[in-house]
């Protein structure tokens, strides 16, 4: 009975949250480190954990021009036809196509915030828009990744429809909500509240609270500033609608941020805002949450934690990347027909050999990993979302080639277009029986994921051998390989990282087959802790990582690294014998980094 009640309560709680999202938000802006999958990850997590119901997820439509013009001047909107203007707003060189797509997506997100606001007022449930928060855009100019000010437009639209109650915009993105502030500078019914690192604007405004805290802010100072100022504003302004710009760029690991706020600190912040609004303005005060800033692959988790708390009233930890990817792949896999994958008895039955008239006497491999026909590989990549991501990056006609070479393994290549000019993905795979005693594994000789059209960011220095930025697809591709191993009966994915940074990127999910190699890696990682990867690689190459006992330079020694798939290998690599061997080897190693190059 108690369990039944608990389940009922959970279902009722889940029934409260509404989410606005559009799959077109998964659009990567070249050179801007905003994870295109942020909204998608959050939504997958909320649905997966039963925190939101599918029928409570709404797809917005692009905002009507007349609504955009409630805030922005006609001259400004017209100026956006010029890709140079849009390039200026995003701080990267964009071609006309990219500029148009970005504007389309932001206008769609304006529609999303309008929808969220309408729905919050009608339903009195919290509504979360998994996008928006373009708070730097003012009436006559865009700035800092913000072309249209979605929150300002939605509020103005509401006022235009006769809404007369006071509105409070709580903007806790790391950066100043200067655009929103400027739009409402003369409107005493809209209070703009912002805590940020530095002020972008101090022109007079009739209803505004600005708190600039400088750099390096920690949890205590951040939460104190919020506690000191927000309750008074809520009590004095008595909002009938609260919009919360819940940017997560104050996080210590944010790629563009300069603060040191922890995950616990961010959640405490979000709870404080919601609790204060409910306590002072009433528990059913309409609340709209928009995402705002948050840069890097882990940014989505901060928002996910907050939203889970908003529904459950307690913390729910989001899964790591690999776990999330596997969950999503499994459902995609389940829908695929095995016969179709193998390419037999279907329209896919023609293999490369059939088409090219291969020598009937020679036994040539025509299946990837002896299982998947080339067209099957293409289908798999489509189903797990690889092509969707490539389309979002502007590669609408990506094609797959499989090169069976000499018969020892296969190379799968994905090109950006039919002419096969732009290589996006290249992976060389083979089945191997020698690397792991008593079992067969999937050996990845190399895995290249690159976006030649994007330029390397000045903020993130290139790694050795890296010519182009990545595609943001590593998690998806590795997840797919894990599932293929499960299907084909291979025990693990194995690769031999040729350089330290490759091992460092993969170490969360991979272990070295040999405990001694694992110990060496851990000693290196400890010596290089806090050093950016490009700099760490340079220190190794220049012989500046040394054995503390002998003073001898330590070089990177490639060794097989494994993602275990079978239970047998999982136990082997996590078992007490392996751990003891790592500990013993580790105790004998003490590595140090000597004199920096200053670069
Ligand atoms: Zn920001």
Coordinates of C-alpha atoms and ligand atoms in Angstrom, one line a residue:
X1 CA 0.0 0.0 0.0
X2 CA 2.8 2.4 1.0
X3 CA 4.6 1.5 -2.2
X4 CA 1.5 2.2 -4.2
X5 CA 1.1 5.6 -2.6
X6 CA 4.7 6.4 -3.3
X7 CA 4.2 5.5 -6.9
X8 CA 1.1 7.6 -7.2
X9 CA 2.8 10.6 -5.6
X10 CA 5.7 10.2 -8.1
X11 CA 3.3 10.1 -11.0
X12 CA 1.5 13.2 -9.8
X13 CA 4.8 15.0 -9.4
X14 CA 5.8 14.0 -12.9
X15 CA 2.5 15.3 -14.2
X16 CA 3.4 18.7 -13.0
X17 CA 6.4 19.5 -15.2
X18 CA 6.0 20.7 -18.8
X19 CA 8.8 20.8 -21.2
X20 CA 9.3 22.8 -24.4
X21 CA 11.9 21.4 -26.9
X22 CA 12.5 21.1 -30.6
X23 CA 15.0 18.7 -32.2
X24 CA 16.3 21.5 -34.4
X25 CA 17.9 23.0 -31.3
X26 CA 20.6 20.3 -31.7
X27 CA 22.5 22.6 -34.0
X28 CA 26.2 23.1 -33.6
X29 CA 27.5 26.5 -34.2
X30 CA 31.1 26.1 -35.5
X31 CA 33.6 27.5 -33.0
X32 CA 31.1 28.0 -30.2
X33 CA 31.6 25.3 -27.4
X34 CA 27.8 25.0 -26.8
X35 CA 27.0 21.3 -26.7
X36 CA 24.4 20.8 -29.4
X37 CA 23.0 17.8 -27.5
X38 CA 22.4 19.7 -24.2
X39 CA 18.6 19.9 -24.5
X40 CA 18.4 16.4 -26.0
X41 CA 20.4 14.9 -23.1
X42 CA 18.3 16.7 -20.5
X43 CA 15.0 15.5 -22.2
X44 CA 16.2 11.9 -22.6
X45 CA 17.1 11.9 -18.9
X46 CA 13.8 13.4 -17.8
X47 CA 11.8 10.9 -19.9
X48 CA 14.0 8.0 -19.0
X49 CA 13.5 8.5 -15.3
X50 CA 9.8 9.1 -15.6
X51 CA 10.3 12.7 -14.5
X52 CA 8.2 14.1 -17.3
X53 CA 5.6 12.5 -19.5
X54 CA 5.9 12.4 -23.2
X55 CA 2.6 14.1 -23.7
X56 CA 3.9 17.0 -21.7
X57 CA 6.7 17.7 -24.1
X58 CA 5.8 20.4 -26.6
X59 CA 7.4 21.4 -29.9
X60 CA 7.4 25.2 -30.5
X61 CA 6.8 27.0 -33.7
X62 CA 9.0 29.9 -34.9
X63 CA 8.0 33.2 -33.4
X64 CA 6.0 35.4 -35.7
X65 CA 7.8 38.5 -37.0
X66 CA 5.3 40.8 -35.4
X67 CA 6.2 39.4 -32.0
X68 CA 10.0 39.8 -32.7
X69 CA 9.3 43.4 -33.6
X70 CA 7.7 44.0 -30.2
X71 CA 11.3 44.2 -28.9
X72 CA 13.7 44.5 -31.8
X73 CA 13.8 47.4 -34.3
X74 CA 13.0 46.8 -37.9
X75 CA 16.4 48.2 -38.9
X76 CA 18.1 45.6 -36.6
X77 CA 16.1 42.7 -37.9
X78 CA 16.9 43.8 -41.5
X79 CA 20.6 44.1 -40.7
X80 CA 20.6 40.3 -39.8
X81 CA 20.4 39.6 -43.6
X82 CA 24.0 40.4 -43.6
X83 CA 26.0 37.4 -42.6
X84 CA 28.8 39.7 -41.3
X85 CA 26.4 41.1 -38.7
X86 CA 25.5 37.6 -37.6
X87 CA 29.2 36.5 -37.6
X88 CA 29.8 39.5 -35.2
X89 CA 27.1 38.3 -32.8
X90 CA 28.6 34.8 -32.6
X91 CA 32.2 35.8 -32.7
X92 CA 33.0 33.4 -35.5
X93 CA 33.1 33.6 -39.3
X94 CA 29.9 32.2 -40.7
X95 CA 28.8 31.6 -44.3
X96 CA 25.4 32.8 -45.4
X97 CA 23.9 29.3 -45.0
X98 CA 25.1 28.9 -41.4
X99 CA 24.0 32.4 -40.5
X100 CA 20.5 31.7 -41.8
X101 CA 20.2 28.4 -40.0
X102 CA 21.4 29.9 -36.7
X103 CA 18.8 32.7 -36.9
X104 CA 16.1 30.2 -37.8
X105 CA 17.0 28.1 -34.7
X106 CA 17.0 31.2 -32.4
X107 CA 13.7 32.4 -33.8
X108 CA 12.3 28.9 -33.1
X109 CA 13.6 29.2 -29.6
X110 CA 11.8 32.6 -29.2
X111 CA 8.7 30.7 -30.1
X112 CA 9.6 28.2 -27.4
X113 CA 9.9 30.8 -24.7
X114 CA 6.6 32.4 -25.8
X115 CA 4.9 29.0 -25.7
X116 CA 6.4 28.2 -22.3
X117 CA 5.2 31.5 -20.8
X118 CA 1.7 31.1 -22.2
X119 CA 1.5 27.6 -20.8
X120 CA 2.9 28.5 -17.4
X121 CA 0.2 31.1 -17.0
X122 CA -2.6 28.9 -18.2
X123 CA -1.6 25.7 -16.3
X124 CA 0.2 27.2 -13.2
X125 CA 2.7 24.3 -13.5
X126 CA 6.4 25.1 -13.9
X127 CA 7.3 25.1 -17.6
X128 CA 10.9 24.5 -18.7
X129 CA 12.1 25.6 -22.1
X130 CA 15.2 23.5 -23.0
X131 CA 16.7 26.5 -24.9
X132 CA 16.4 30.3 -24.9
X133 CA 17.8 32.8 -22.4
X134 CA 19.4 35.0 -25.1
X135 CA 19.8 37.8 -22.6
X136 CA 22.5 39.9 -24.3
X137 CA 20.3 40.9 -27.3
X138 CA 18.8 44.4 -27.0
X139 CA 16.3 46.2 -29.2
X140 CA 18.8 47.3 -31.8
X141 CA 21.7 44.9 -31.5
X142 CA 22.7 41.3 -30.9
X143 CA 25.7 40.3 -28.8
X144 CA 27.4 37.3 -27.2
X145 CA 25.6 34.4 -29.1
X146 CA 22.2 36.2 -28.7
X147 CA 20.4 37.5 -31.8
X148 CA 16.8 37.7 -30.5
X149 CA 15.9 38.3 -26.8
X150 CA 13.4 35.5 -26.4
X151 CA 12.5 36.3 -22.8
X152 CA 11.9 40.0 -23.5
X153 CA 9.8 39.2 -26.6
X154 CA 7.7 36.8 -24.7
X155 CA 7.0 39.3 -21.9
X156 CA 6.2 42.1 -24.3
X157 CA 3.8 39.8 -26.2
X158 CA 2.1 38.9 -22.9
X159 CA 1.8 42.6 -22.1
X160 CA 0.4 43.2 -25.6
X161 CA -2.3 40.6 -24.8
X162 CA -3.4 42.5 -21.7
X163 CA -1.2 41.0 -18.9
X164 CA -0.8 43.7 -16.3
X165 CA 0.8 42.0 -13.4
X166 CA 4.4 42.6 -12.4
X167 CA 7.1 40.3 -13.9
X168 CA 10.4 39.3 -12.4
X169 CA 13.3 38.0 -14.5
X170 CA 15.8 36.2 -12.4
X171 CA 19.0 35.9 -14.5
X172 CA 21.6 33.7 -12.9
X173 CA 23.6 33.0 -16.1
X174 CA 27.3 33.8 -15.3
X175 CA 27.0 36.8 -17.7
X176 CA 25.1 40.1 -17.2
X177 CA 21.5 40.1 -18.5
X178 CA 22.3 43.5 -20.1
X179 CA 20.0 43.2 -23.1
X180 CA 16.9 42.3 -21.1
X181 CA 17.7 45.1 -18.7
X182 CA 18.0 47.6 -21.5
X183 CA 14.7 46.5 -23.1
X184 CA 12.8 47.1 -19.9
X185 CA 14.8 50.1 -18.6
X186 CA 11.7 52.3 -18.7
X187 CA 9.2 49.6 -17.6
X188 CA 8.6 49.6 -13.8
X189 CA 6.4 46.5 -14.1
X190 CA 9.3 44.3 -15.3
X191 CA 12.1 43.9 -12.7
X192 CA 15.4 42.5 -14.2
X193 CA 17.5 40.8 -11.6
X194 CA 21.0 39.6 -12.5
X195 CA 24.0 38.2 -10.6
X196 CA 27.0 38.0 -12.8
X197 CA 30.8 38.2 -13.0
X198 CA 31.1 41.7 -14.6
X199 CA 28.7 44.4 -15.6
X200 CA 28.1 44.9 -19.3
X201 CA 25.9 48.0 -18.9
X202 CA 25.1 50.5 -16.2
X203 CA 22.7 52.9 -18.0
X204 CA 19.8 53.9 -15.7
X205 CA 16.9 51.5 -15.4
X206 CA 13.8 51.9 -13.3
X207 CA 13.4 48.4 -11.9
X208 CA 16.6 46.4 -11.8
X209 CA 19.0 44.6 -9.4
X210 CA 22.6 44.1 -10.6
X211 CA 25.1 42.2 -8.5
X212 CA 28.6 42.0 -10.1
X213 CA 30.8 39.6 -8.1
X214 CA 34.0 39.6 -10.2
X215 CA 36.0 36.4 -11.0
X216 CA 36.8 33.2 -9.1
X217 CA 33.5 33.1 -7.2
X218 CA 32.8 30.1 -5.0
X219 CA 29.6 28.5 -3.6
X220 CA 29.5 30.4 -0.4
X221 CA 29.9 33.9 -1.9
X222 CA 27.5 33.2 -4.7
X223 CA 24.7 31.8 -2.4
X224 CA 25.2 34.6 0.1
X225 CA 24.7 37.2 -2.6
X226 CA 21.6 35.5 -3.7
X227 CA 20.2 35.1 -0.2
X228 CA 20.9 38.8 0.6
X229 CA 19.1 40.3 -2.4
X230 CA 16.5 38.0 -3.9
X231 CA 13.9 37.8 -1.1
X232 CA 13.7 41.6 -0.8
X233 CA 13.1 41.9 -4.5
X234 CA 10.4 39.3 -4.5
X235 CA 8.7 40.9 -1.5
X236 CA 8.8 44.4 -3.0
X237 CA 7.9 43.5 -6.6
X238 CA 5.3 40.8 -5.9
X239 CA 5.6 39.2 -9.4
X240 CA 2.7 37.4 -11.0
X241 CA 5.1 35.7 -13.3
X242 CA 8.8 34.7 -12.7
X243 CA 11.2 33.9 -15.5
X244 CA 14.3 32.1 -14.4
X245 CA 17.3 32.2 -16.7
X246 CA 19.1 29.2 -15.1
X247 CA 22.5 29.4 -16.9
X248 CA 25.0 26.9 -15.7
X249 CA 28.1 28.7 -16.8
X250 CA 29.0 29.6 -13.2
X251 CA 30.1 26.0 -12.9
X252 CA 33.8 25.5 -12.2
X253 CA 34.3 23.2 -15.2
X254 CA 32.5 25.5 -17.7
X255 CA 34.6 26.1 -20.8
X256 CA 33.8 29.8 -20.9
X257 CA 33.3 30.5 -17.3
X258 CA 35.7 32.0 -14.7
X259 CA 33.9 30.9 -11.5
X260 CA 34.4 27.9 -9.2
X261 CA 30.9 27.0 -8.3
X262 CA 30.3 23.2 -7.7
X263 CA 27.5 21.0 -8.8
X264 CA 26.1 21.1 -5.2
X265 CA 26.4 24.9 -5.2
X266 CA 24.5 25.2 -8.5
X267 CA 21.7 22.9 -7.3
X268 CA 21.5 24.9 -4.0
X269 CA 21.2 28.1 -6.1
X270 CA 18.4 26.7 -8.2
X271 CA 16.5 25.4 -5.1
X272 CA 16.9 28.7 -3.4
X273 CA 15.3 30.6 -6.3
X274 CA 12.4 28.2 -6.5
X275 CA 11.9 28.0 -2.7
X276 CA 12.0 31.8 -2.3
X277 CA 9.6 32.4 -5.1
X278 CA 7.1 29.8 -3.7
X279 CA 7.5 31.0 -0.1
X280 CA 7.1 34.7 -0.8
X281 CA 4.9 34.9 -3.9
X282 CA 2.9 31.7 -3.4
X283 CA 3.4 28.0 -4.3
X284 CA 1.6 28.3 -7.6
X285 CA 3.3 31.4 -8.9
X286 CA 3.7 30.8 -12.7
X287 CA 7.4 29.9 -13.3
X288 CA 9.2 29.7 -16.6
X289 CA 12.7 28.3 -16.7
X290 CA 15.0 28.8 -19.7
X291 CA 18.5 27.3 -20.0
X292 CA 20.7 30.3 -20.8
X293 CA 24.5 29.6 -21.0
X294 CA 26.4 26.5 -20.1
X295 CA 29.4 25.4 -22.1
X296 CA 31.0 22.0 -22.5
X297 CA 29.9 18.4 -22.6
X298 CA 28.9 18.1 -19.0
X299 CA 26.8 21.3 -18.9
X300 CA 23.5 19.5 -19.4
X301 CA 23.9 17.6 -16.1
X302 CA 23.6 20.7 -14.0
X303 CA 20.3 21.6 -15.6
X304 CA 19.2 17.9 -15.4
X305 CA 19.8 17.8 -11.6
X306 CA 17.8 21.0 -11.1
X307 CA 14.9 19.8 -13.1
X308 CA 14.9 16.4 -11.4
X309 CA 14.8 18.2 -8.1
X310 CA 12.0 20.5 -9.3
X311 CA 9.8 17.4 -10.0
X312 CA 10.9 15.0 -7.3
X313 CA 11.8 17.4 -4.5
X314 CA 15.1 15.5 -4.1
X315 CA 18.4 15.0 -5.9
X316 CA 18.5 12.5 -8.8
X317 CA 22.0 12.0 -10.3
X318 CA 22.0 12.0 -14.1
X319 CA 23.9 9.1 -15.8
X320 CA 27.3 9.5 -17.3
X321 CA 27.7 9.9 -21.1
X322 CA 28.3 6.3 -21.8
X323 CA 25.3 5.1 -19.8
X324 CA 23.0 7.6 -21.4
X325 CA 24.2 6.7 -24.9
X326 CA 23.8 3.0 -24.3
X327 CA 20.3 3.4 -23.0
X328 CA 19.2 5.4 -26.1
X329 CA 21.0 3.0 -28.5
X330 CA 19.4 -0.1 -27.0
X331 CA 15.9 1.2 -27.8
X332 CA 17.0 2.1 -31.4
X333 CA 18.6 -1.3 -31.7
X334 CA 15.5 -3.1 -30.6
X335 CA 13.6 -1.6 -33.5
X336 CA 16.0 -3.0 -36.1
X337 CA 15.4 -6.1 -38.0
X338 CA 18.3 -8.6 -37.7
X339 CA 17.9 -9.9 -41.2
X340 CA 18.1 -6.3 -42.5
X341 CA 21.3 -5.8 -40.6
X342 CA 22.9 -8.9 -42.1
X343 CA 21.7 -7.9 -45.5
X344 CA 20.1 -11.2 -46.4
X345 CA 16.7 -11.8 -48.0
X346 CA 16.0 -8.1 -48.5
X347 CA 16.6 -5.3 -50.8
X348 CA 20.0 -4.8 -49.2
X349 CA 21.1 -8.3 -50.2
X350 CA 23.5 -7.0 -52.9
X351 CA 27.0 -6.8 -51.4
X352 CA 30.0 -4.9 -52.8
X353 CA 31.3 -8.1 -54.3
X354 CA 28.0 -8.8 -56.0
X355 CA 28.0 -5.4 -57.5
X356 CA 31.6 -5.4 -58.5
X357 CA 31.7 -9.0 -59.7
X358 CA 34.4 -10.2 -57.3
X359 CA 36.4 -13.4 -58.0
X360 CA 33.9 -16.2 -57.1
X361 CA 36.8 -18.5 -56.1
X362 CA 38.4 -16.2 -53.5
X363 CA 36.8 -16.1 -50.1
X364 CA 36.4 -12.4 -49.6
X365 CA 35.0 -10.7 -46.5
X366 CA 31.9 -8.7 -47.5
X367 CA 30.4 -8.1 -44.0
X368 CA 31.7 -5.6 -41.5
X369 CA 32.8 -7.8 -38.5
X370 CA 31.4 -10.7 -40.5
X371 CA 27.9 -9.5 -39.7
X372 CA 26.8 -6.2 -41.2
X373 CA 26.5 -5.5 -44.9
X374 CA 27.6 -2.0 -45.8
X375 CA 24.0 -0.9 -46.1
X376 CA 23.4 -2.3 -42.6
X377 CA 26.2 -0.1 -41.3
X378 CA 24.5 2.9 -42.9
X379 CA 21.2 2.0 -41.2
X380 CA 22.8 1.6 -37.9
X381 CA 24.5 4.9 -38.1
X382 CA 21.1 6.5 -39.1
X383 CA 19.3 4.8 -36.2
X384 CA 21.7 5.8 -33.5
X385 CA 21.6 9.4 -34.6
X386 CA 24.9 9.9 -36.3
X387 CA 23.4 11.2 -39.6
X388 CA 21.0 13.4 -37.7
X389 CA 24.0 15.0 -36.0
X390 CA 25.9 15.4 -39.2
X391 CA 22.8 17.0 -40.8
X392 CA 22.7 19.4 -37.9
X393 CA 26.3 20.2 -38.6
X394 CA 25.4 21.1 -42.2
X395 CA 26.2 17.8 -43.9
X396 CA 22.9 17.0 -45.5
X397 CA 24.1 14.3 -47.9
X398 CA 26.6 12.3 -45.9
X399 CA 27.5 8.9 -47.4
X400 CA 29.1 5.7 -46.0
X401 CA 31.8 3.7 -47.7
X402 CA 33.1 0.4 -46.4
X403 CA 36.6 -0.6 -47.6
X404 CA 37.2 -4.3 -47.1
X405 CA 40.9 -4.0 -48.1
X406 CA 42.9 -7.1 -47.9
X407 CA 40.4 -8.9 -45.9
X408 CA 42.0 -8.2 -42.5
X409 CA 39.5 -5.9 -41.0
X410 CA 37.4 -3.2 -42.5
X411 CA 37.5 0.6 -42.8
X412 CA 34.3 2.4 -42.5
X413 CA 34.3 6.0 -43.8
X414 CA 31.7 8.6 -43.7
X415 CA 32.0 11.5 -46.1
X416 CA 30.2 14.8 -46.0
X417 CA 28.9 14.6 -49.6
X418 CA 28.5 12.3 -52.6
X419 CA 31.7 13.6 -54.1
X420 CA 33.6 12.2 -51.1
X421 CA 35.7 15.3 -50.5
X422 CA 35.1 15.8 -46.8
X423 CA 36.1 12.9 -44.6
X424 CA 34.1 13.1 -41.3
X425 CA 34.5 9.7 -39.8
X426 CA 37.0 7.0 -40.3
X427 CA 37.2 3.8 -38.3
X428 CA 39.3 0.8 -38.9
X429 CA 37.9 -2.3 -37.2
X430 CA 38.7 -6.0 -36.9
X431 CA 37.9 -9.0 -34.8
X432 CA 40.9 -10.2 -32.8
X433 CA 41.6 -13.4 -31.0
X434 CA 45.1 -12.8 -29.8
X435 CA 44.9 -9.6 -27.6
X436 CA 42.8 -11.2 -24.8
X437 CA 43.4 -14.8 -23.9
X438 CA 40.5 -17.1 -24.3
X439 CA 38.2 -14.6 -26.1
X440 CA 37.5 -12.5 -29.1
X441 CA 37.4 -8.7 -29.1
X442 CA 36.7 -5.8 -31.4
X443 CA 40.0 -4.1 -32.1
X444 CA 39.7 -0.5 -33.2
X445 CA 42.9 0.3 -35.1
X446 CA 41.9 3.9 -35.3
X447 CA 38.9 6.1 -34.9
X448 CA 38.8 9.5 -36.5
X449 CA 35.9 11.9 -35.9
X450 CA 36.5 15.4 -37.4
X451 CA 34.6 18.4 -38.7
X452 CA 36.8 19.9 -41.4
X453 CA 34.4 22.8 -41.9
X454 CA 34.7 24.0 -38.4
X455 CA 37.7 25.9 -37.3
X456 CA 39.6 25.1 -34.1
X457 CA 38.5 27.3 -31.3
X458 CA 41.1 29.8 -30.1
X459 CA 39.9 29.0 -26.6
X460 CA 40.7 25.3 -26.9
X461 CA 44.2 24.7 -28.3
X462 CA 44.5 21.8 -30.7
X463 CA 45.9 18.5 -29.6
X464 CA 48.9 16.9 -31.3
X465 CA 47.8 15.5 -34.6
X466 CA 44.5 17.3 -34.4
X467 CA 43.7 19.2 -37.6
X468 CA 40.0 19.9 -37.1
X469 CA 37.5 20.1 -34.3
X470 CA 35.6 16.9 -33.5
X471 CA 32.0 16.1 -34.3
X472 CA 30.7 15.6 -30.7
X473 CA 30.0 12.0 -31.8
X474 CA 32.5 10.1 -29.7
X475 CA 30.0 8.9 -27.1
X476 CA 27.5 7.8 -29.7
X477 CA 30.0 6.0 -31.9
X478 CA 31.6 4.2 -28.9
X479 CA 28.2 3.3 -27.6
X480 CA 27.3 1.8 -30.9
X481 CA 30.5 -0.3 -30.9
X482 CA 29.6 -1.6 -27.4
X483 CA 26.2 -2.7 -28.7
X484 CA 27.7 -4.3 -31.8
X485 CA 30.0 -6.3 -29.5
X486 CA 27.0 -7.5 -27.5
X487 CA 25.3 -8.6 -30.7
X488 CA 28.2 -10.2 -32.3
X489 CA 29.5 -11.8 -29.1
X490 CA 32.8 -9.9 -28.8
X491 CA 34.1 -9.5 -25.3
X492 CA 35.5 -6.0 -25.4
X493 CA 36.5 -3.0 -27.4
X494 CA 40.2 -2.6 -27.5
X495 CA 42.4 0.1 -28.8
X496 CA 46.0 1.1 -28.3
X497 CA 46.2 4.9 -27.6
X498 CA 49.2 6.2 -29.5
X499 CA 49.4 9.2 -27.2
X500 CA 48.7 10.1 -23.6
X501 CA 45.8 12.5 -24.3
X502 CA 43.8 9.8 -26.1
X503 CA 44.1 7.6 -23.0
X504 CA 43.2 10.6 -20.8
X505 CA 40.1 11.3 -22.8
X506 CA 38.9 7.7 -22.6
X507 CA 40.1 6.6 -19.2
X508 CA 36.7 7.0 -17.5
X509 CA 35.3 4.1 -19.5
X510 CA 38.5 2.2 -20.3
X511 CA 41.2 0.4 -18.5
X512 CA 44.5 -0.9 -19.6
X513 CA 44.6 -4.7 -20.1
X514 CA 47.9 -4.9 -18.3
X515 CA 47.7 -3.7 -14.6
X516 CA 51.2 -2.3 -14.9
X517 CA 50.2 -0.1 -17.9
X518 CA 47.1 1.0 -15.9
X519 CA 49.4 2.0 -13.0
X520 CA 51.7 3.9 -15.3
X521 CA 48.8 5.8 -16.8
X522 CA 47.4 6.7 -13.3
X523 CA 50.8 7.9 -12.2
X524 CA 51.0 10.1 -15.3
X525 CA 47.5 11.4 -14.8
X526 CA 48.3 12.3 -11.2
X527 CA 51.5 14.1 -12.2
X528 CA 49.7 16.0 -15.0
X529 CA 46.5 16.7 -13.0
X530 CA 45.2 20.2 -13.7
X531 CA 47.5 20.6 -16.8
X532 CA 45.5 21.2 -20.0
X533 CA 45.8 18.2 -22.3
X534 CA 47.7 20.0 -25.1
X535 CA 50.2 21.2 -22.6
X536 CA 50.5 17.8 -20.9
X537 CA 51.3 16.2 -24.3
X538 CA 54.0 18.8 -24.9
X539 CA 55.5 18.2 -21.4
X540 CA 55.7 14.5 -22.3
X541 CA 57.2 15.1 -25.8
X542 CA 59.8 17.4 -24.3
X543 CA 60.9 14.9 -21.7
X544 CA 59.7 17.1 -18.8
X545 CA 57.8 14.3 -17.1
X546 CA 60.4 12.4 -15.1
X547 CA 60.7 9.6 -12.6
X548 CA 61.2 11.2 -9.3
X549 CA 63.6 8.4 -8.1
X550 CA 65.9 8.3 -11.1
X551 CA 65.3 11.7 -12.8
X552 CA 64.9 9.8 -16.1
X553 CA 62.4 11.2 -18.6
X554 CA 59.2 9.2 -19.0
X555 CA 57.8 8.6 -22.5
X556 CA 54.3 7.5 -23.4
X557 CA 54.2 3.7 -24.0
X558 CA 51.2 2.6 -26.1
X559 CA 49.5 -0.4 -24.6
X560 CA 46.1 -2.1 -25.2
X561 CA 43.2 -0.3 -23.5
X562 CA 39.8 -1.9 -23.1
X563 CA 36.1 -1.2 -22.7
X564 CA 34.9 -4.5 -21.2
X565 CA 31.6 -5.8 -22.6
X566 CA 31.4 -9.4 -21.4
X567 CA 30.8 -10.1 -17.7
X568 CA 34.0 -12.2 -17.8
X569 CA 36.2 -9.2 -18.8
X570 CA 34.3 -6.8 -16.6
X571 CA 35.2 -9.0 -13.6
X572 CA 38.7 -9.4 -14.8
X573 CA 39.3 -5.7 -15.0
X574 CA 37.5 -4.7 -11.9
X575 CA 38.3 -7.7 -9.8
X576 CA 40.5 -7.7 -6.6
X577 CA 43.5 -9.4 -8.3
X578 CA 43.6 -6.7 -11.0
X579 CA 43.2 -3.9 -8.4
X580 CA 45.9 -5.3 -6.2
X581 CA 48.3 -5.6 -9.2
X582 CA 47.6 -1.9 -10.1
X583 CA 48.2 -0.8 -6.5
X584 CA 51.4 -2.7 -6.2
X585 CA 52.8 -1.3 -9.5
X586 CA 51.5 2.2 -8.7
X587 CA 53.3 2.3 -5.3
X588 CA 56.6 1.9 -7.1
X589 CA 56.0 4.9 -9.4
X590 CA 56.5 8.6 -8.5
X591 CA 56.4 10.9 -11.5
X592 CA 57.0 14.6 -11.6
X593 CA 56.7 17.4 -14.1
X594 CA 59.7 19.6 -14.3
X595 CA 60.2 23.2 -15.5
X596 CA 57.4 24.5 -17.8
X597 CA 58.0 25.9 -21.2
X598 CA 55.9 28.9 -20.3
X599 CA 53.8 28.4 -23.4
Ligands
LIG1 ZN1 26.5 33.2 -19.9

